[in-house]
Amino acid sequence: MAEAERAARVEYDMGVVRGFTIWALIWGAVGMAVGLMAAIQLAWPEANLGPIHFGRIRPIHTNAVIFGFTLGVIFAGSYYAVQRLCRVRMYSDALSKIHLWLWNAIIAAAAASLAAGHTAAKEYAELEWPLDLAVVVMWVIYGVNFFGTIAVRRVRSMYVALWFWMSTILTVAMLYVFNNLEFPVSAFKSYSIYSGVHDANIQWWYGHNAVGFVLTVPILGLMYYFLPKQVGRPIYSHRLSILHFWSLIFVYMWAGPHHLIYSPLPDWTQSLGTAFSIMLLLPSWGGMLNGFLTLRGAWDRVRTDPLLKMFVVGLTFYGMSTFEGPMMAIKTVNSLSHFTNWTIGHVHSGALGWVALTSFATLYYLVPRLWHTEMWSRRLVDAHFWTATLGIVLYVTPMWISGVTQGLMWRAVNPDGSLAYSFIESVAAIRIYDVLRVAGGAVFLSGVLMMIVNVALTIRRGSAAIPREAAPLAPAPAAGGR
Amino acid sequence: MAHEWHRRLEARQLTFAVLAFVAVAIGGLVLLIPPYFLQGTITPLPGVKPYTALELEGRDIYVREGCYTCHSQQIRPFKTEVDRYGPYSLAGESVYDRPFQFGSRRTGPDLARVGGKYPDSWHWIHLRDPREIEPRSNMPRFDFLLEAPLDLSHTRKKLEVMRRLGTPYDDAEIEGAVASAQAQLAKLADGLRAGGMEISEIGGRSEGLAVIAYLQKLGTGIDWRSRGATEGRTADAR
């Protein structure tokens, strides 16, 4: 019996999780610093230095924070959790290592090639075809490793978080391949096989679902695993998880055309996009409530636990932006908000409020466990939480105000029906908000720098040497039983 | 319990994955396939011609510099938009656009119909330093484009690829792509010089000139300026 137990012992691979944790933080700091630079360039055009101008900087910012920072956290969290939820080591150590370094190489090459002006010019899909191929290889490696681990699991049932990550892997593969089909002219230049409205249609099918299946679905996976872990009680409702999961992934995929309202895209397509965007409110709030209700009876701990503060404020921003999004998808509202800073405010309330705060909480959960020590400073974690929250408010509020201001100025008419303002007057009117945004971004970035210092000092104090073992199997599988 | 069937599904990885994939694939199939059967989205309007070799090169530079991150090319069907920019955009106008350039944020104004709105010399000065023309502008200076010679080594290949993808270039246009680009550059440069602008030898075959050629083409597929439409005059006024 004792021998069988020993044979059944599994040592988790935490090396790959440590790698993704560190690199996610590095790319996060880089991506947000580049974002700050973009904000400075908008407020002070003299900060555009030759070819290093806003038009090239902005895609570097979005790619670094979405595919460097956020994906890095998703990889770290999902590699950590899948081994525990399946009670096995990763399917292949070699694939884990290749995944980590290929991903890092792609992000570095992406930054360099975008700076050099090699771009396919589709938002969040800017990389040129050789890098697209590398991304596909990297994603297949992640998929094989992740699905392979689940395939050899020693726990019968797959926990909710795994559903979210599995659907992420499948959906992103589909989105990425079809949106990036292009015909090469040279090693650095290609043309989309789609043109005009079809190119727009498929791009926003992709673009909206990059938000859906990189910034939402896998982050919900993190929430479903790490929030119950931190609270120390199971997720509120399994039935709600089921409803949440299937309705969310089904409905999300229809909402893309809300980026093309009043464009030359066929009207029925736009209307479908609007209708499904409004429907999306329900599954989104279902997931938010499942998270909030997990805290039932533990709300007092939100006062003292900085990680729970991050999860709770993160879920709150998730609820706010998934309410705001459907509203902005209504034609009447969209006619005002589209093309303005309101969109930028909406994106950042989701990206900084929901994605980044949940990601920070996940990393703060992981770091002490990966290096077998306490965080160097718990007060600094708390300070990071407050800094981040202040930064978000300072960033998003000016964007909302300037968005509405600009939208109203564009449509304002004199009593005789002529336009009340020239375009440049609307640019001048929002300049103060462009300056305020720089302040918001700087505050938010300073929180990330606090985190990096805190994590670095934690790592120096801790040790990576102690192996993490799977718990011996209980007679009846417990995971998934929540 | 009512969701006992789902418990069984949670133990079956392959079935679960297949069902999840089906769930996400349906929306895309419904939204992306049927528009291809709508003629209006794949047929160019009568006046819409493929880009000349130089305009295509200029467009590629416009794309390279990320101009779309601040300028939309999509006029919405509102009176105020039509007054400001010209007739609203139609699907048949962008059939040769790879990639599309609708944009998502107007940090600067829409450019869908900027063609013919200003003289070439205006664009030259504006690219050199937007604040020479409008002190409140926050657009970056693109003076470096006016000193960078245009690379024509891929021009022919670009037209070939475009033809393969469906743009109706004929053999003569592909054979003469480089010569045509050079001729159009020379014409633009001569025009600027004739108007009293100082254009260097490199400036006369620069990336900036190609961008100007592209900008002057935008939105001219329908002949709305010469029609003297009311909205046209208002748009020029603003």
XYZ file of C-alpha atoms in Angstrom:
720
model
C 0.000 0.000 0.000
C 2.749 2.424 0.958
C 4.623 1.593 -2.231
C 1.581 2.143 -4.407
C 1.119 5.469 -2.712
C 4.689 6.460 -3.439
C 4.299 5.444 -7.064
C 1.244 7.612 -7.271
C 3.155 10.650 -6.025
C 3.542 13.482 -8.474
C 5.932 16.373 -8.369
C 4.455 19.507 -9.943
C 6.464 21.552 -12.431
C 6.582 24.967 -10.830
C 9.625 26.115 -12.821
C 7.506 27.054 -15.819
C 5.055 28.910 -13.568
C 7.926 30.909 -12.046
C 9.168 31.744 -15.542
C 5.811 33.026 -16.748
C 5.281 34.962 -13.506
C 8.540 36.879 -13.829
C 8.200 37.577 -17.537
C 4.558 38.624 -17.256
C 5.657 41.281 -14.778
C 8.501 42.445 -16.988
C 6.306 42.716 -20.102
C 3.627 44.364 -17.996
C 5.984 47.109 -16.874
C 7.316 47.552 -20.424
C 3.849 47.596 -22.002
C 2.452 50.062 -19.494
C 5.507 52.313 -19.760
C 5.022 52.364 -23.529
C 1.352 53.184 -22.925
C 2.402 56.089 -20.741
C 4.660 57.283 -23.534
C 1.755 57.101 -25.990
C -0.349 59.206 -23.610
C 2.450 61.762 -23.311
C 2.716 61.942 -27.104
C -0.990 62.693 -27.412
C -0.794 65.461 -24.831
C 2.521 66.928 -26.038
C 3.117 66.264 -29.752
C 6.759 67.345 -29.376
C 7.282 63.967 -27.645
C 6.922 62.236 -31.006
C 10.508 61.603 -32.057
C 10.768 60.900 -35.783
C 9.588 57.342 -36.472
C 9.002 56.753 -32.748
C 5.594 58.424 -32.902
C 2.143 57.563 -31.579
C 1.117 55.592 -34.671
C 3.893 53.050 -34.110
C 3.928 53.228 -30.315
C 0.252 52.498 -29.766
C 0.332 48.946 -31.260
C 3.447 48.165 -29.202
C 1.533 49.202 -26.080
C -1.536 47.092 -26.886
C 0.461 44.039 -27.949
C 2.765 44.161 -24.925
C -0.009 44.517 -22.345
C -2.408 42.032 -23.971
C -0.030 39.366 -25.219
C 2.935 40.042 -22.940
C 1.443 40.867 -19.559
C -2.061 39.359 -19.664
C -1.194 36.182 -21.556
C 1.832 35.716 -19.284
C -0.399 35.807 -16.215
C -2.872 33.449 -17.879
C -0.087 31.006 -18.729
C 1.339 31.190 -15.184
C -2.055 30.787 -13.502
C -3.327 28.057 -15.789
C -0.074 26.034 -15.559
C -0.195 26.336 -11.768
C -3.850 25.365 -11.484
C -4.150 22.664 -14.120
C -1.543 20.494 -12.380
C -3.378 20.792 -9.064
C -6.841 20.349 -10.533
C -5.694 17.233 -12.399
C -3.184 16.063 -9.743
C -0.542 15.382 -12.378
C 2.626 17.078 -13.557
C 2.421 18.977 -16.853
C 2.081 16.629 -19.792
C 5.532 17.563 -21.126
C 8.331 19.512 -19.428
C 9.964 20.070 -22.805
C 6.806 21.658 -24.235
C 6.499 23.857 -21.146
C 10.033 25.165 -21.619
C 9.651 25.701 -25.361
C 6.360 27.471 -24.711
C 7.910 29.891 -22.223
C 10.869 30.864 -24.373
C 9.073 30.895 -27.709
C 6.462 33.214 -26.186
C 9.155 35.534 -24.835
C 10.935 35.544 -28.190
C 7.689 36.396 -29.981
C 6.888 39.311 -27.666
C 10.400 40.718 -28.044
C 10.315 40.283 -31.833
C 6.830 41.808 -31.928
C 8.007 44.949 -30.146
C 11.028 45.286 -32.440
C 9.108 44.644 -35.663
C 6.248 46.993 -34.749
C 8.755 49.719 -33.911
C 10.272 49.149 -37.349
C 6.844 49.627 -38.952
C 6.159 46.020 -39.990
C 2.449 45.802 -39.375
C -0.653 44.158 -40.785
C -2.575 47.123 -39.318
C -5.453 45.115 -37.863
C -5.901 46.017 -34.215
C -4.428 43.414 -31.838
C -3.434 41.388 -34.926
C -0.705 43.706 -36.178
C 2.081 41.146 -36.392
C 3.305 40.284 -39.878
C 3.028 36.774 -41.285
C 6.328 35.211 -40.071
C 5.458 36.148 -36.487
C 1.877 34.976 -37.032
C 3.266 31.541 -37.884
C 5.413 31.570 -34.741
C 2.331 32.504 -32.686
C 0.426 29.553 -34.150
C 3.268 27.155 -33.269
C 3.423 28.596 -29.745
C -0.325 28.282 -29.296
C -0.382 24.669 -30.526
C 2.384 23.851 -28.026
C 0.339 25.395 -25.212
C -2.767 23.552 -26.401
C -1.103 20.159 -26.629
C 0.555 20.614 -23.243
C -2.638 21.813 -21.560
C -5.072 19.361 -23.137
C -2.486 16.594 -22.676
C -2.284 17.320 -18.966
C -6.057 17.155 -18.631
C -6.104 13.946 -20.687
C -3.835 12.124 -18.201
C -5.556 13.625 -15.119
C -6.088 11.594 -11.974
C -9.273 13.429 -11.072
C -12.413 12.378 -12.875
C -14.160 15.705 -13.132
C -12.789 18.830 -14.801
C -13.216 21.903 -12.576
C -14.887 25.052 -13.975
C -11.623 26.988 -14.406
C -10.431 24.295 -16.822
C -13.501 24.791 -19.035
C -12.671 28.456 -19.402
C -9.039 27.798 -20.301
C -9.865 24.963 -22.717
C -12.346 27.143 -24.583
C -9.762 29.950 -24.632
C -7.244 27.705 -26.361
C -9.702 26.458 -28.980
C -11.345 29.802 -29.694
C -8.198 31.909 -29.904
C -6.743 29.350 -32.340
C -9.776 29.714 -34.603
C -9.905 33.526 -34.350
C -6.205 34.058 -34.886
C -5.850 31.782 -37.892
C -8.846 33.105 -39.820
C -8.266 36.795 -39.135
C -4.603 36.602 -40.110
C -4.927 34.847 -43.463
C -2.730 36.987 -45.683
C -0.666 36.737 -48.838
C 3.051 37.563 -48.442
C 4.766 40.142 -50.639
C 8.094 39.859 -48.822
C 9.363 38.652 -45.460
C 8.017 41.834 -43.873
C 4.902 42.644 -45.867
C 1.674 40.895 -46.744
C -1.842 41.731 -47.879
C -5.000 40.477 -46.199
C -6.907 37.929 -48.282
C -10.058 39.809 -47.275
C -10.828 43.324 -48.437
C -13.005 46.261 -47.443
C -16.087 45.506 -45.360
C -15.280 41.776 -45.237
C -11.861 42.528 -43.822
C -13.524 44.844 -41.280
C -16.130 42.226 -40.423
C -13.628 39.439 -39.778
C -11.223 41.797 -37.976
C -13.846 42.842 -35.438
C -15.080 39.274 -35.070
C -11.463 38.679 -34.053
C -10.899 41.963 -32.238
C -13.952 41.788 -30.045
C -13.206 38.195 -29.164
C -9.573 38.939 -28.425
C -11.195 40.982 -25.679
C -13.534 38.059 -25.021
C -11.137 35.164 -25.081
C -7.901 36.761 -23.871
C -9.089 39.518 -21.530
C -12.280 37.901 -20.218
C -12.740 34.128 -20.490
C -9.280 33.021 -19.253
C -9.305 35.768 -16.600
C -12.600 34.311 -15.400
C -10.722 31.006 -15.239
C -8.241 32.693 -12.898
C -11.135 34.106 -10.862
C -12.818 30.688 -10.603
C -9.641 29.072 -9.283
C -7.795 31.710 -7.270
C -10.707 33.582 -5.671
C -12.159 30.482 -3.926
C -8.592 29.520 -2.949
C -7.933 32.890 -1.369
C -11.321 33.018 0.370
C -11.022 29.404 1.453
C -14.505 28.399 0.416
C -15.976 26.849 -2.728
C -17.440 28.819 -5.606
C -20.985 29.914 -4.805
C -22.933 27.898 -7.367
C -21.942 25.130 -9.739
C -25.203 25.514 -11.611
C -24.493 29.208 -12.157
C -20.997 28.268 -13.379
C -22.518 26.005 -16.009
C -24.983 28.659 -17.168
C -22.287 31.318 -17.077
C -19.796 29.328 -19.103
C -21.975 28.102 -21.954
C -23.985 31.279 -22.410
C -20.884 33.488 -22.228
C -18.839 31.649 -24.834
C -21.807 31.261 -27.192
C -23.035 34.850 -27.019
C -19.615 36.532 -27.054
C -18.887 35.412 -30.586
C -21.818 37.335 -32.085
C -21.025 40.753 -30.666
C -18.129 41.799 -32.944
C -20.149 43.999 -35.355
C -20.855 46.485 -32.550
C -17.440 47.897 -33.525
C -18.865 48.655 -36.985
C -22.187 50.313 -36.214
C -23.175 52.831 -38.934
C -20.348 51.494 -41.120
C -21.011 50.135 -44.634
C -21.315 46.620 -43.146
C -24.746 45.105 -43.975
C -27.300 46.484 -41.538
C -28.622 43.114 -40.343
C -25.085 42.176 -39.275
C -24.816 45.352 -37.193
C -28.207 44.700 -35.625
C -27.234 41.137 -34.706
C -24.099 42.538 -33.099
C -26.169 45.007 -31.068
C -28.712 42.382 -30.002
C -26.096 39.893 -28.848
C -24.082 42.614 -27.118
C -27.113 43.458 -24.988
C -27.678 39.770 -24.257
C -24.062 39.500 -23.165
C -24.917 41.492 -20.057
C -26.636 38.473 -18.508
C -23.845 35.872 -18.644
C -21.325 38.547 -17.687
C -23.204 39.534 -14.578
C -23.913 35.878 -13.825
C -20.184 35.301 -13.591
C -19.652 38.448 -11.552
C -22.343 37.393 -9.077
C -20.875 33.907 -8.816
C -17.628 35.549 -7.771
C -19.219 38.020 -5.347
C -21.432 35.394 -3.715
C -18.404 33.175 -3.140
C -17.474 35.810 -0.557
C -20.719 35.228 1.387
C -19.866 35.226 5.054
C -16.285 36.308 4.399
C -16.842 39.952 3.524
C -15.117 41.105 6.711
C -11.867 39.756 5.282
C -12.103 42.123 2.337
C -11.209 44.897 4.794
C -7.872 43.328 5.655
C -6.811 41.069 2.782
C -5.317 43.108 -0.101
C -5.748 40.186 -2.512
C -9.455 40.033 -1.821
C -9.637 43.798 -2.298
C -8.138 43.336 -5.741
C -10.512 40.505 -6.630
C -13.545 42.438 -5.394
C -12.694 45.720 -7.107
C -11.720 43.715 -10.189
C -15.133 42.035 -10.276
C -16.785 45.416 -9.706
C -15.024 46.880 -12.730
C -15.957 43.737 -14.670
C -19.589 44.381 -13.805
C -19.326 48.048 -14.741
C -17.620 47.550 -18.070
C -19.907 44.669 -19.052
C -22.821 47.026 -18.405
C -21.168 49.911 -20.231
C -20.252 47.743 -23.238
C -23.820 46.672 -24.085
C -24.983 50.278 -23.644
C -22.326 51.481 -26.097
C -23.492 48.803 -28.545
C -26.927 50.453 -28.765
C -27.020 52.491 -31.974
C -28.160 55.720 -30.315
C -25.390 55.641 -27.714
C -22.841 54.376 -30.208
C -23.506 57.310 -32.531
C -22.172 59.527 -29.725
C -19.464 57.313 -28.239
C -17.900 55.770 -31.342
C -14.570 57.236 -32.487
C -14.213 59.147 -29.173
C -12.191 58.674 -25.983
C -15.239 57.090 -24.375
C -14.142 53.863 -26.105
C -10.648 54.288 -24.675
C -12.148 54.855 -21.210
C -14.343 51.759 -21.561
C -11.429 49.582 -22.624
C -9.252 50.756 -19.752
C -11.931 50.361 -17.106
C -12.040 46.723 -18.217
C -8.337 46.256 -18.854
C -6.973 48.064 -15.788
C -9.941 47.498 -13.479
C -10.851 43.915 -14.244
C -7.930 42.280 -16.069
C -4.986 43.919 -14.335
C -6.378 43.830 -10.790
C -7.365 40.161 -11.138
C -3.953 39.455 -12.646
C -2.158 41.244 -9.797
C -4.160 39.253 -7.234
C -3.296 36.026 -9.051
C 0.413 36.873 -9.115
C 0.396 37.916 -5.444
C -1.219 34.567 -4.676
C 1.389 32.689 -6.715
C 4.653 34.390 -5.756
C 4.828 33.375 -2.050
C 3.848 29.812 -2.974
C 6.319 29.567 -5.844
C 9.257 30.768 -3.767
C 8.124 29.273 -0.434
C 8.038 32.399 1.689
C 5.781 35.299 2.650
C 5.551 38.427 0.488
C 8.396 40.768 1.413
C 5.910 43.490 2.361
C 2.192 43.031 2.806
C 1.752 46.771 3.304
C 3.291 47.378 -0.093
C 0.724 44.994 -1.620
C -1.961 47.080 0.028
C -0.328 50.273 -1.234
C -0.282 48.776 -4.725
C -4.001 48.102 -4.504
C -4.814 51.701 -3.561
C -2.372 53.138 -6.108
C -3.838 50.997 -8.872
C -7.403 51.948 -7.964
C -6.560 55.642 -7.847
C -4.726 55.333 -11.170
C -7.742 53.691 -12.808
C -10.112 56.426 -11.633
C -7.662 59.137 -12.717
C -7.331 57.531 -16.121
C -10.883 56.490 -16.897
C -12.789 59.565 -15.668
C -11.021 62.039 -18.014
C -11.565 59.621 -20.883
C -15.299 59.460 -20.229
C -15.607 63.219 -19.948
C -13.502 63.954 -23.008
C -15.308 61.249 -25.002
C -18.723 62.714 -24.321
C -17.388 66.242 -24.870
C -15.959 65.383 -28.242
C -19.022 63.368 -29.299
C -21.303 66.289 -28.446
C -19.091 68.845 -30.195
C -19.017 66.804 -33.403
C -22.806 66.738 -33.582
C -23.501 70.265 -32.317
C -25.198 72.571 -34.840
C -26.022 76.269 -34.928
C -29.643 77.417 -35.168
C -29.268 77.557 -38.968
C -28.225 73.896 -39.029
C -24.534 74.449 -39.795
C -21.819 72.750 -37.745
C -21.071 74.570 -34.490
C -17.463 73.490 -34.074
C -14.529 72.751 -36.338
C -12.694 69.489 -35.693
C -9.655 71.210 -34.232
C -11.839 72.959 -31.642
C -12.825 69.487 -30.391
C -9.150 68.546 -30.188
C -8.306 71.665 -28.189
C -11.294 71.128 -25.877
C -10.071 67.732 -24.656
C -6.414 68.597 -24.251
C -6.698 68.990 -20.479
C -8.059 65.440 -20.262
C -5.151 64.159 -22.343
C -2.867 65.658 -19.690
C -4.896 64.158 -16.817
C -4.693 60.762 -18.472
C -0.907 60.951 -18.327
C -1.202 61.434 -14.563
C -3.568 58.459 -14.234
C -1.292 56.222 -16.269
C 1.766 57.297 -14.285
C 0.050 56.512 -10.982
C -1.054 53.100 -12.224
C 2.437 52.301 -13.540
C 4.004 53.328 -10.236
C 1.888 50.619 -8.569
C 3.317 48.032 -10.947
C 6.830 49.202 -10.107
C 6.018 48.746 -6.387
C 4.923 45.230 -7.216
C 8.123 44.469 -9.087
C 10.236 45.651 -6.144
C 8.112 43.632 -3.738
C 8.276 40.488 -5.855
C 12.020 40.832 -6.465
C 12.730 41.134 -2.736
C 10.402 38.201 -2.042
C 12.241 36.055 -4.565
C 15.597 37.021 -3.075
C 14.387 35.963 0.353
C 12.648 32.801 -0.802
C 13.772 29.602 -2.408
C 12.663 27.798 -5.508
C 14.304 24.566 -4.415
C 11.519 22.951 -2.407
C 9.518 20.708 -4.737
C 5.735 20.900 -4.755
C 4.098 17.495 -4.622
C 0.604 16.456 -5.443
C -1.405 15.377 -2.450
C -1.992 11.631 -2.287
C -5.204 10.666 -3.969
C -8.211 10.578 -1.732
C -10.467 7.524 -2.044
C -13.108 9.557 -3.830
C -12.123 12.357 -6.196
C -12.823 15.624 -4.485
C -12.024 18.232 -7.111
C -14.980 19.344 -9.149
C -17.182 18.398 -6.275
C -17.734 21.925 -5.239
C -30.072 17.174 -9.694
C -31.054 18.899 -12.883
C -27.509 19.356 -14.012
C -26.458 15.739 -13.496
C -26.000 15.389 -17.261
C -23.444 18.155 -17.066
C -21.566 16.289 -14.341
C -21.078 13.464 -16.821
C -19.918 15.931 -19.447
C -17.340 17.345 -17.037
C -15.662 13.930 -17.006
C -15.402 13.735 -20.800
C -12.692 16.014 -22.095
C -13.062 15.402 -25.806
C -16.839 15.731 -25.895
C -16.622 18.857 -23.755
C -14.035 20.425 -26.055
C -16.002 19.593 -29.214
C -19.198 21.083 -27.790
C -17.377 24.215 -26.644
C -15.893 24.624 -30.112
C -19.288 24.227 -31.766
C -20.699 26.842 -29.390
C -18.117 29.422 -30.399
C -18.072 28.561 -34.111
C -21.774 29.208 -34.800
C -21.684 32.983 -34.311
C -18.747 33.393 -36.664
C -20.315 31.281 -39.387
C -23.547 33.289 -39.317
C -21.844 36.681 -39.243
C -18.976 36.104 -41.660
C -20.219 33.884 -44.475
C -23.550 35.395 -45.683
C -22.182 38.920 -46.399
C -20.072 37.383 -49.191
C -23.295 36.689 -51.057
C -24.324 40.340 -50.981
C -23.142 41.831 -54.286
C -22.893 45.334 -52.856
C -20.078 44.322 -50.559
C -17.858 42.740 -53.220
C -18.564 44.842 -56.311
C -16.789 48.181 -56.735
C -18.924 51.238 -57.439
C -18.648 52.355 -61.081
C -16.128 55.148 -60.415
C -13.965 53.234 -57.960
C -10.647 52.328 -59.602
C -7.774 50.256 -58.167
C -4.922 52.265 -56.642
C -2.128 53.282 -59.001
C 1.287 51.814 -58.187
C 2.288 55.022 -56.374
C -0.987 55.315 -54.464
C -0.604 51.709 -53.336
C 2.941 52.402 -52.108
C 1.669 55.510 -50.358
C -1.109 53.526 -48.763
C 1.390 50.973 -47.468
C 3.358 53.801 -45.823
C 0.159 55.227 -44.344
C -0.465 51.757 -42.893
C 3.158 51.368 -41.759
C 3.062 54.613 -39.801
C -0.184 53.601 -38.083
C -2.129 56.626 -39.377
C -5.296 54.539 -38.799
C -4.676 54.703 -35.047
C -5.847 58.359 -35.174
C -7.742 58.778 -38.460
C -10.861 56.874 -39.440
C -11.878 56.375 -43.052
C -15.544 55.773 -42.505
C -18.132 58.546 -42.714
C -21.305 57.615 -40.892
C -24.747 58.407 -42.323
C -25.528 61.383 -40.061
C -26.204 64.887 -41.322
C -23.426 66.324 -39.163
C -20.898 63.784 -40.474
C -21.900 64.332 -44.080
C -21.723 68.105 -43.560
C -18.264 67.802 -42.059
C -16.654 65.176 -44.267
C -18.792 64.555 -47.364
C -21.172 61.769 -48.474
C -21.236 58.768 -46.145
C -19.034 55.771 -46.978
C -20.381 52.941 -49.127
C -19.332 49.290 -49.146
C -18.462 49.426 -52.839
C -15.765 52.036 -52.197
C -13.394 49.882 -50.160
C -13.335 46.661 -52.180
C -9.657 47.169 -53.100
C -8.609 48.002 -49.532
C -6.297 45.387 -48.003
C -6.321 45.835 -45.073
C -9.446 47.971 -44.551
C -8.805 51.344 -42.891
C -12.130 52.186 -41.207
C -10.303 52.966 -37.962
C -11.720 53.071 -34.453
C -10.712 56.434 -32.994
C -10.743 59.961 -34.367
C -7.907 61.677 -32.597
C -7.697 63.502 -35.918
C -10.501 64.008 -38.455
C -11.904 61.343 -40.765
C -9.975 61.026 -44.029
C -12.379 58.945 -46.118
C -12.960 61.885 -48.501
C -9.911 64.028 -47.931
C -8.909 63.533 -51.581
C -9.104 66.866 -53.416
C -9.905 68.821 -50.262
C -6.488 70.496 -50.060
C -3.741 71.167 -52.636
C -0.640 68.920 -52.642
C 1.416 71.758 -51.175
C -0.896 71.904 -48.135
C -0.224 68.198 -47.489
C 3.526 68.689 -47.944
C 3.619 71.467 -45.342
C 1.226 69.603 -43.057
C 3.323 66.433 -43.119
C 6.468 68.478 -42.489
C 4.933 70.086 -39.414
C 1.178 70.025 -38.772
C 1.542 73.014 -36.422
C 2.708 75.226 -39.291
C -0.874 74.932 -40.522
C -2.806 74.463 -37.283
C -1.043 75.429 -34.032
C -3.503 73.420 -31.902
C -2.887 70.146 -33.788
C -1.392 67.260 -31.812
C -0.407 65.239 -34.867
C 3.223 64.045 -35.005
C 5.561 65.580 -37.563
C 6.154 63.310 -40.536
C 9.050 65.350 -41.917
C 11.172 62.203 -42.025
C 8.891 60.806 -44.740
C 9.744 63.790 -46.946
C 13.434 62.934 -46.819
C 13.155 59.147 -47.226
C 13.418 57.916 -50.827
C 10.523 55.656 -51.796
C 11.572 52.018 -52.182
C 10.102 50.666 -55.400
C 11.770 47.241 -55.282
C 8.574 45.437 -54.257
C 6.104 47.548 -56.231
C 5.648 45.103 -59.084
C 5.321 42.161 -56.705
C 2.715 44.074 -54.726
C 0.550 44.577 -57.795
C 0.962 40.907 -58.713
C -0.167 39.820 -55.260
C -3.094 42.227 -55.408
C -4.122 40.813 -58.784
C -3.928 37.310 -57.395
C -6.242 38.411 -54.579
C -8.731 39.877 -57.043
C -7.753 43.463 -57.941
C -8.143 43.786 -61.748
C -4.667 45.033 -62.741
C -3.812 44.182 -66.335
C -0.436 42.933 -67.602
C 0.629 46.393 -68.781
C -0.055 47.923 -65.361
C 2.033 45.254 -63.656
C 4.857 45.439 -66.205
C 4.940 49.210 -65.995
C 4.350 49.499 -62.236
C 7.696 51.048 -61.372
C 7.733 53.379 -64.398
C 4.198 54.511 -63.592
C 5.106 55.210 -59.961
C 8.164 57.205 -61.034
C 6.139 59.184 -63.558
C 3.457 60.026 -60.988
C 6.155 61.067 -58.484
C 7.750 63.351 -61.072
C 4.392 64.907 -61.918
C 3.632 65.573 -58.245
C 7.089 67.039 -57.613
C 6.908 69.240 -60.728
C 3.520 70.493 -59.654
C 4.818 71.416 -56.221
C 7.888 73.136 -57.662
C 5.779 75.006 -60.164
C 3.758 76.308 -57.231
C 6.911 77.711 -55.675
C 7.715 74.928 -53.198
C 11.326 73.980 -52.657
C 11.509 70.234 -53.164
C 14.900 68.528 -53.023
C 15.909 65.768 -55.430
C 15.172 63.108 -52.755
C 12.029 64.931 -51.696
C 10.835 64.591 -55.280
C 10.901 60.798 -55.013
C 10.108 60.514 -51.315
C 7.770 58.353 -49.282
C 5.957 61.528 -48.299
C 4.989 62.234 -51.906
C 3.588 58.711 -52.210
C 1.470 59.340 -49.093
C 0.200 62.582 -50.652
C -0.736 60.675 -53.826
C -2.709 58.222 -51.677
C -4.436 60.927 -49.638
C -5.505 62.758 -52.798
C -7.120 59.567 -54.069
C -9.229 58.979 -50.960
C -12.973 59.150 -51.477
C -12.743 60.311 -55.077
C -14.356 57.119 -56.408
C -17.619 58.990 -56.388
C -17.374 62.357 -58.060
C -18.935 64.434 -55.303
C -16.770 67.556 -55.183
C -17.306 68.649 -58.795
C -21.023 68.050 -58.426
C -21.018 71.115 -56.199
C -23.267 69.410 -53.716
C -24.311 71.488 -50.745
C -22.696 69.072 -48.344
C -19.485 69.394 -50.319
C -19.253 73.114 -49.764
C -20.014 72.823 -46.080
C -17.382 70.130 -45.724
C -14.754 72.351 -47.294
C -15.736 75.190 -45.021
C -14.990 73.078 -41.998
